Each structure stands twice: as structure tokens, then as C-alpha cells.
Coordinates of C-alpha atoms and ligand atoms in Angstrom, one line a residue:
M1 CA 181.9 -143.7 28.1
S2 CA 182.3 -143.9 31.8
S3 CA 183.3 -140.3 32.4
P4 CA 180.8 -138.1 34.3
Y5 CA 180.7 -135.8 31.2
F6 CA 179.4 -138.6 28.9
Q7 CA 177.0 -139.8 31.5
Q8 CA 175.6 -136.4 31.9
L9 CA 175.4 -136.0 28.1
A10 CA 173.6 -139.3 27.7
T11 CA 171.1 -138.3 30.4
E12 CA 170.6 -134.9 28.8
T13 CA 170.2 -136.5 25.3
R14 CA 167.6 -138.9 26.7
R15 CA 165.8 -135.9 28.3
A16 CA 166.1 -133.9 25.1
R17 CA 164.6 -136.7 23.1
V18 CA 161.7 -137.1 25.5
N19 CA 161.1 -133.4 25.4
L20 CA 161.2 -133.4 21.6
C21 CA 158.8 -136.3 21.4
S22 CA 156.4 -134.6 23.7
Q23 CA 156.7 -131.4 21.7
L24 CA 156.0 -133.3 18.5
N25 CA 153.1 -135.1 20.1
E26 CA 151.7 -131.8 21.3
Q27 CA 152.1 -130.3 17.8
H28 CA 150.5 -133.4 16.4
R29 CA 147.5 -133.1 18.7
Q30 CA 147.1 -129.4 17.9
L31 CA 147.3 -130.1 14.2
N32 CA 144.7 -132.8 14.4
E33 CA 142.4 -130.4 16.2
F34 CA 143.2 -127.7 13.6
S35 CA 142.6 -129.5 10.3
D36 CA 141.1 -132.8 11.5
A37 CA 143.7 -134.5 9.4
K38 CA 145.4 -137.6 10.6
V39 CA 148.8 -136.5 9.5
N40 CA 151.8 -135.4 11.4
L41 CA 153.6 -132.1 11.2
H42 CA 156.2 -133.4 8.8
E43 CA 153.7 -134.8 6.4
V44 CA 151.7 -131.6 6.4
T45 CA 154.8 -129.6 5.6
E46 CA 155.7 -131.9 2.8
F47 CA 152.1 -132.0 1.5
Y48 CA 152.1 -128.3 1.5
R49 CA 155.4 -128.2 -0.3
W50 CA 154.4 -130.7 -3.0
G51 CA 151.1 -129.0 -3.6
Y52 CA 148.9 -131.9 -2.7
L53 CA 146.5 -129.7 -0.8
S54 CA 144.6 -127.9 -3.5
D55 CA 142.3 -125.8 -1.5
S56 CA 144.2 -122.5 -1.4
S57 CA 142.9 -121.3 2.0
L58 CA 143.8 -124.7 3.5
V59 CA 147.2 -124.6 1.8
E60 CA 147.9 -121.2 3.2
A61 CA 146.6 -122.1 6.7
N62 CA 148.7 -125.2 6.7
A63 CA 151.8 -123.4 5.5
A64 CA 151.4 -120.7 8.1
Y65 CA 150.9 -123.4 10.8
A66 CA 153.8 -125.5 9.6
K67 CA 156.1 -122.5 9.6
A68 CA 155.0 -121.2 13.0
S69 CA 155.4 -124.7 14.5
C70 CA 158.9 -125.2 13.0
K71 CA 160.0 -121.7 14.2
E72 CA 158.8 -122.5 17.7
F73 CA 160.4 -125.8 17.6
S74 CA 163.7 -124.2 16.5
E75 CA 163.5 -121.7 19.3
R76 CA 163.2 -124.6 21.8
L77 CA 166.0 -126.4 20.0
L78 CA 168.3 -123.4 20.4
T79 CA 167.9 -123.5 24.2
L80 CA 169.8 -126.9 24.2
P81 CA 173.6 -126.9 24.2
R82 CA 175.2 -127.1 20.8
E83 CA 176.5 -130.7 21.4
L84 CA 173.0 -131.9 21.9
R85 CA 171.7 -129.9 18.9
D86 CA 174.4 -131.5 16.8
M87 CA 173.3 -135.0 17.9
I88 CA 169.7 -134.1 16.9
Y89 CA 170.8 -132.7 13.5
G90 CA 172.9 -135.9 13.0
Q91 CA 169.9 -138.0 13.6
L92 CA 167.9 -136.1 11.1
W93 CA 170.5 -136.6 8.4
N94 CA 171.4 -140.2 9.4
R95 CA 168.0 -141.6 8.7
D96 CA 167.3 -144.4 6.3
P97 CA 166.9 -143.4 3.5
P98 CA 169.1 -140.3 4.3
P99 CA 167.3 -137.1 3.3
L100 CA 170.6 -136.0 1.8
G101 CA 169.4 -137.0 -1.7
Q102 CA 166.7 -134.4 -1.6
M103 CA 169.4 -131.8 -1.3
V104 CA 171.9 -133.3 -3.7
W105 CA 169.4 -134.2 -6.4
P106 CA 166.4 -131.9 -5.6
N107 CA 163.1 -132.0 -7.2
R108 CA 163.3 -131.0 -10.9
A109 CA 161.3 -127.9 -10.2
H110 CA 164.1 -126.6 -8.0
T111 CA 166.5 -124.1 -9.3
W112 CA 169.5 -122.8 -7.3
Q113 CA 168.7 -119.1 -7.2
T114 CA 171.2 -116.3 -7.4
R115 CA 168.8 -113.4 -7.5
C116 CA 166.5 -114.1 -4.5
S117 CA 166.7 -111.2 -2.1
G118 CA 166.1 -113.5 0.8
P119 CA 163.4 -114.5 3.3
P120 CA 160.5 -114.6 3.3
C121 CA 160.8 -116.5 0.0
M122 CA 159.9 -119.7 -1.7
C123 CA 163.2 -120.4 -3.4
L124 CA 164.0 -123.3 -1.0
E125 CA 160.6 -124.9 -1.2
H126 CA 161.8 -128.1 -2.9
L127 CA 164.5 -128.8 -0.4
P128 CA 164.1 -130.5 3.0
H129 CA 162.2 -128.0 5.2
F130 CA 164.7 -128.4 8.0
I131 CA 167.4 -126.5 5.9
D132 CA 164.9 -123.9 4.8
L133 CA 165.3 -120.8 7.0
N134 CA 161.7 -119.8 6.2
F135 CA 160.7 -122.7 8.4
V136 CA 163.5 -123.2 11.0
G137 CA 165.1 -119.8 11.1
A138 CA 168.6 -118.9 10.0
Q139 CA 170.7 -120.3 12.8
V140 CA 169.1 -123.8 12.8
A141 CA 169.3 -123.8 9.0
Y142 CA 173.0 -122.9 9.2
E143 CA 173.8 -125.5 11.9
M144 CA 171.8 -128.1 10.0
L145 CA 173.9 -127.4 6.9
E146 CA 177.1 -127.7 9.0
A147 CA 175.9 -131.1 10.2
L148 CA 175.2 -132.1 6.6
K149 CA 178.7 -131.1 5.6
R150 CA 180.0 -133.6 8.2
V151 CA 177.9 -136.5 7.0
A152 CA 177.5 -135.9 3.3
A153 CA 180.5 -138.0 2.1
K154 CA 179.2 -140.9 4.2
Y155 CA 176.2 -141.4 1.9
I156 CA 177.1 -140.0 -1.5
R157 CA 180.6 -140.1 -2.9
D158 CA 180.5 -137.7 -5.7
Y159 CA 178.7 -134.5 -6.6
T160 CA 178.5 -133.4 -10.2
V161 CA 178.3 -129.8 -11.3
N162 CA 178.2 -128.3 -14.8
A163 CA 181.0 -125.9 -15.6
G164 CA 178.4 -123.3 -16.5
E165 CA 177.0 -123.6 -13.0
L166 CA 180.2 -123.1 -11.1
Q167 CA 179.6 -119.5 -10.4
N168 CA 176.4 -120.3 -8.6
F169 CA 178.0 -123.4 -7.0
C170 CA 181.0 -121.6 -5.6
T171 CA 179.7 -118.2 -4.8
A172 CA 175.9 -118.0 -4.5
D173 CA 174.4 -117.7 -1.0
V174 CA 171.6 -120.1 -2.1
F175 CA 170.5 -121.0 1.5
H176 CA 170.6 -117.4 2.6
V177 CA 172.7 -118.3 5.6
G178 CA 176.2 -117.4 4.2
M179 CA 177.1 -120.8 3.0
T180 CA 177.7 -121.9 -0.6
R181 CA 176.9 -125.3 -2.0
E182 CA 180.6 -125.7 -2.6
E183 CA 181.2 -125.3 1.2
V184 CA 178.4 -127.7 2.2
L185 CA 179.6 -130.4 -0.2
R186 CA 183.3 -129.8 0.2
R187 CA 184.0 -133.2 1.8
M188 CA 182.6 -135.1 -1.2
D189 CA 184.4 -135.9 -4.4
L190 CA 183.6 -133.3 -7.1
T191 CA 183.0 -133.9 -10.8
I192 CA 182.8 -130.9 -13.2
S193 CA 181.1 -131.6 -16.5
M194 CA 183.0 -129.7 -19.2
G195 CA 181.8 -131.3 -22.4
Q196 CA 180.1 -128.1 -23.4
F197 CA 183.4 -126.4 -24.1
V198 CA 184.2 -128.9 -26.9
Y199 CA 182.9 -128.0 -30.4
G200 CA 182.3 -130.1 -33.5
D201 CA 182.4 -127.5 -36.2
E202 CA 184.7 -124.6 -37.0
K203 CA 181.8 -122.2 -37.8
T204 CA 180.1 -122.4 -34.4
L205 CA 183.5 -122.1 -32.8
E206 CA 184.4 -119.0 -34.7
E207 CA 181.1 -117.4 -33.9
T208 CA 181.4 -118.0 -30.2
Q209 CA 185.1 -118.2 -29.6
A210 CA 185.2 -115.0 -27.4
I211 CA 182.3 -116.2 -25.1
L212 CA 183.8 -119.7 -24.9
E213 CA 187.1 -118.3 -23.8
E214 CA 185.4 -116.1 -21.2
D215 CA 183.4 -119.1 -19.9
I216 CA 186.5 -121.3 -19.6
E217 CA 188.4 -118.5 -17.8
E218 CA 185.5 -118.0 -15.4
A219 CA 185.3 -121.7 -14.6
T220 CA 189.0 -122.2 -14.1
G221 CA 189.3 -119.0 -12.0
L222 CA 186.6 -120.4 -9.7
L223 CA 188.1 -123.8 -9.5
Q224 CA 191.5 -122.4 -8.6
Q225 CA 190.1 -120.6 -5.7
M226 CA 188.5 -123.7 -4.3
P227 CA 189.9 -124.2 -0.8
F228 CA 191.6 -127.5 0.0
E229 CA 190.2 -129.1 3.2
K230 CA 191.0 -132.8 2.8
P231 CA 192.3 -135.1 0.0
R232 CA 189.5 -135.9 -2.3
A233 CA 189.0 -136.6 -6.0
V234 CA 188.2 -133.8 -8.5
T235 CA 187.2 -135.1 -11.9
F236 CA 187.1 -133.1 -15.1
N237 CA 184.4 -134.9 -17.1
I238 CA 184.6 -134.2 -20.8
T239 CA 181.7 -135.9 -22.6
H240 CA 180.9 -135.0 -26.2
D241 CA 179.9 -136.9 -29.3
H242 CA 181.7 -135.0 -32.1
A243 CA 183.4 -137.3 -34.6
K244 CA 186.0 -134.6 -34.9
A245 CA 186.4 -132.1 -32.0
V246 CA 187.8 -128.9 -33.6
N247 CA 189.0 -127.3 -30.4
L248 CA 189.9 -130.1 -28.0
A249 CA 193.6 -129.2 -27.8
Q250 CA 192.7 -125.5 -27.2
V251 CA 190.3 -126.4 -24.4
L252 CA 192.7 -128.8 -22.7
Q253 CA 195.4 -126.2 -22.9
S254 CA 193.2 -123.7 -21.2
L255 CA 192.3 -126.2 -18.5
Q256 CA 195.8 -127.5 -17.9
P257 CA 197.2 -124.9 -15.5
T258 CA 194.1 -125.3 -13.3
F259 CA 194.3 -129.1 -13.5
E260 CA 197.9 -128.9 -12.3
A261 CA 197.3 -126.2 -9.7
L262 CA 194.6 -128.3 -8.1
R263 CA 196.8 -131.3 -8.1
D264 CA 199.5 -129.3 -6.4
K265 CA 197.1 -128.2 -3.7
G266 CA 196.5 -131.9 -2.9
F267 CA 193.4 -132.8 -4.8
Q268 CA 193.4 -136.1 -6.7
M269 CA 192.9 -134.9 -10.2
R270 CA 191.1 -137.2 -12.7
L271 CA 190.0 -137.0 -16.2
H272 CA 186.9 -138.9 -17.5
Y273 CA 186.8 -138.5 -21.2
I274 CA 183.8 -139.9 -23.1
N275 CA 183.0 -139.9 -26.8
H276 CA 180.3 -142.4 -27.8
N277 CA 180.9 -141.7 -31.4
L278 CA 184.5 -142.9 -31.2
E279 CA 183.6 -145.5 -28.5
I280 CA 185.9 -143.8 -26.0
D281 CA 185.4 -144.0 -22.3
W282 CA 188.7 -143.2 -20.6
Q283 CA 189.1 -142.9 -16.9
L284 CA 192.4 -141.5 -16.0
G285 CA 193.1 -141.2 -12.3
S286 CA 196.0 -140.0 -10.2
A287 CA 198.3 -142.8 -11.3
V288 CA 198.8 -141.5 -14.8
W289 CA 200.8 -138.5 -13.6
D290 CA 203.7 -140.9 -13.1
W291 CA 203.6 -142.4 -16.6
S292 CA 206.7 -142.0 -18.8
V293 CA 206.4 -140.9 -22.4
E294 CA 206.8 -144.5 -23.4
E295 CA 204.0 -145.5 -21.1
W296 CA 201.7 -142.8 -22.6
R297 CA 202.5 -144.2 -26.0
T298 CA 201.6 -147.8 -25.1
N299 CA 199.0 -147.6 -22.3
M300 CA 196.0 -146.7 -24.4
R301 CA 195.8 -150.3 -25.7
K302 CA 196.0 -151.8 -22.3
L303 CA 194.1 -149.3 -20.3
G304 CA 191.6 -151.9 -19.1
D305 CA 194.4 -153.9 -17.4
L306 CA 196.0 -151.0 -15.6
N307 CA 195.4 -149.5 -12.2
V308 CA 195.0 -145.9 -13.1
G309 CA 193.8 -144.7 -9.7
F310 CA 190.2 -144.2 -10.7
P311 CA 187.9 -146.6 -8.8
L312 CA 185.3 -146.9 -11.5
H313 CA 187.9 -148.2 -13.8
V314 CA 188.0 -151.6 -12.2
Q315 CA 184.6 -152.5 -13.5
D316 CA 185.5 -151.6 -17.0
A317 CA 188.7 -153.7 -16.8
Q318 CA 186.6 -156.8 -16.3
D319 CA 184.7 -156.2 -19.5
P320 CA 186.2 -158.5 -22.2
E321 CA 184.5 -156.4 -24.9
K322 CA 187.0 -153.6 -24.1
T323 CA 189.8 -155.1 -26.3
L324 CA 190.6 -152.5 -29.0
T325 CA 190.3 -153.4 -32.7
E326 CA 192.9 -151.8 -35.1
E327 CA 190.2 -149.5 -36.5
Q328 CA 189.1 -148.3 -33.0
F329 CA 192.7 -147.7 -32.2
K330 CA 193.2 -145.6 -35.3
N331 CA 190.1 -143.6 -34.6
Q332 CA 191.0 -143.0 -30.9
D333 CA 194.7 -142.5 -31.0
P334 CA 194.7 -138.8 -32.1
T335 CA 192.5 -137.9 -29.2
W336 CA 194.7 -139.8 -26.8
D337 CA 197.7 -137.9 -28.1
I338 CA 195.9 -134.5 -27.7
I339 CA 195.0 -135.4 -24.1
A340 CA 198.6 -136.5 -23.2
R341 CA 200.2 -133.4 -24.8
H342 CA 197.7 -130.7 -23.8
L343 CA 196.3 -131.7 -20.4
Y344 CA 199.2 -133.7 -19.0
G345 CA 202.0 -131.8 -20.6
V346 CA 203.6 -134.9 -22.0
N347 CA 206.2 -134.4 -24.8
M348 CA 204.9 -137.1 -27.1
D349 CA 207.6 -136.2 -29.8
M350 CA 210.4 -137.3 -27.5
Ligands
ZN401 ZN1 165.1 -117.2 -1.3

């Protein structure tokens, strides 16, 4: 830290912080004058967004004020060098509690839009306002999301997306700054919920077979295009409660090429298969790729004692209740066989 560059950076950071504080103080003072409310800019913005202010003229006035203040703030921010801006973004995300949760699990009222034609708009109103370009402008919103991408995995390990939502997740410009959610969250582990593909009765399957095939094809196509940036886990989560799944083999067969292609790209491919009806909760991590046919035949019974390369698995292994009864084994074995054959390509007849 003794180089002149770092000393200068430290001085400039201190100066930038002092400047930012005085800007905020000034905004605070103006705001107090404006609405006589003893709240700071951030709170007013949040109040506005959560609809706590019921008087519509006050809401509008506050919204306009908050937006104008944020825009002005962004303009000043953009006069700083990028290194300093990144430090400031980093401080925004690295708070306790980190506001990342508001982005990963936004308010229930939030939907990830595909059809919004862009700002000015309200489609980002439930997300932190500092990634909403309606407040901070497109460049700051973009840089803020890049900063989020860098810190995301530090706070939350895994992001879950429904298979039906993949189109939006991988392609939609939901922040209106040319960045998808897939890109922003690309350093976190990813779980894709695929239970919806598995059916419990032939009739429904027959009626919707064509749509189902299209849906699976779309999902796998999107997943195969997912760029590989760093080794991380990608989990196919198949949760369903059908006593007899009528198309499990078919579904796994359709997923298998993608499962393998992603593994070959460098992702740690995992399967989490849950069927409460059959009391199944199998977590199969990267270690199972190395199993021999014989191991596949015998490992279901001792799954709790094995290291399968799936971190959650350890907790389950300590649960003494997990020892299989003969009846459970009989109920579960056909499903195990289908998974081995159709997702992992194991020749169980050998
Ligand atoms: Zn929008």
C-alpha cells in the first residue's frame, strides 16, 4: 500500500467520501425544507416505492424529487474515475445486511418484465433504486450491476430459476441496460427447477406432449448456450410428488445431452431429485460420474455414507433416520434405475 498510486487513491477516496457525504447532507437539508419530513433521501425513495405515502400529490412530488436527486448524484458520481466509482458501488453492495437479497428475492409484487419498452417505466420499482436506471441513469445502473456480479457469490451461493423462466433469465434485458439476469448472477451456483416436466398420468401427458417437448427443447437450448466463466455448480432440481411418474425416463433422456454438454464445458453438474410421496431426496454431485455400474447398483442403499460431491449431502448423512427399509428400497429402486440409465447413461444391464 506504500506506492504513490495507492496513496493517491486513498486520498482521493477520502475526498470522494467527504464530497458524497456533503452532497447527501445537502440533499437531506433540501429535502427537509421541501417536505418538512425528518427522513433522508434513501428513506423517501423507499417510502415512495413501497407506497407508504398515500397522498398522491406528495407521492408524485417525492418521486420526482427522489429521481432528480439521484440523477444529479449519478452525474457527479460519473465525474469520478472508474476505480473510485467501483469502490463506492462495492460499499453499497457490501453493507450489512447486503441489499443483494432485494435483487435475488425481490418483493412478491415484482415480475421480471420482457415486454417493457424501457424508461421511463415502473418495471424496476421493487428493486433497489440504485440499479434502477429511472433513478440513477443507464451508465450508473450498468456499472452497479457489474459490481453486483463481482460480489454476488460472496453473499448467496445459489440462485434458483424455474425451467419455464429460463427464456427470461437468459435473454431478457430486464434492467434495460443490456445485461441479463444470467450475466449478473453468472458467478453464483445455479439451480434449475424442472419438476414441472414430470407427469403423473398418461392422459395429461398425451394431451400436452407436444408442448412439453417444445418446453424442454427451449430450456435445454438456452442452457447449452450458457457461457462458462468459472467452475461452479449447476443443479437440475427435479421435485414432484407423483407415486408413478409416467414420463421420467423420457424427460431425463431429453435432458441428458445438455447435462453432459454442460459438464464437458466445466460446470459441476448435479442432480437433486425429490419425491416426497416415495420419501426420496437424492443429491447426486459430481462424484457420481465416476461410479462403476456395480457402484450404481449398490450405492442407493448407502447414499448417506458417501461423499457424492454435493455439499448439502453431508447434513443428510448425519441423519440416522435415513436408513432405508426394504419397502422403501422396493419403492425407490425403479426411479434410481431410471436416473442411472437415462440421465447418467449407465448400462445397468451389464
Ligand atoms: Zn421497464
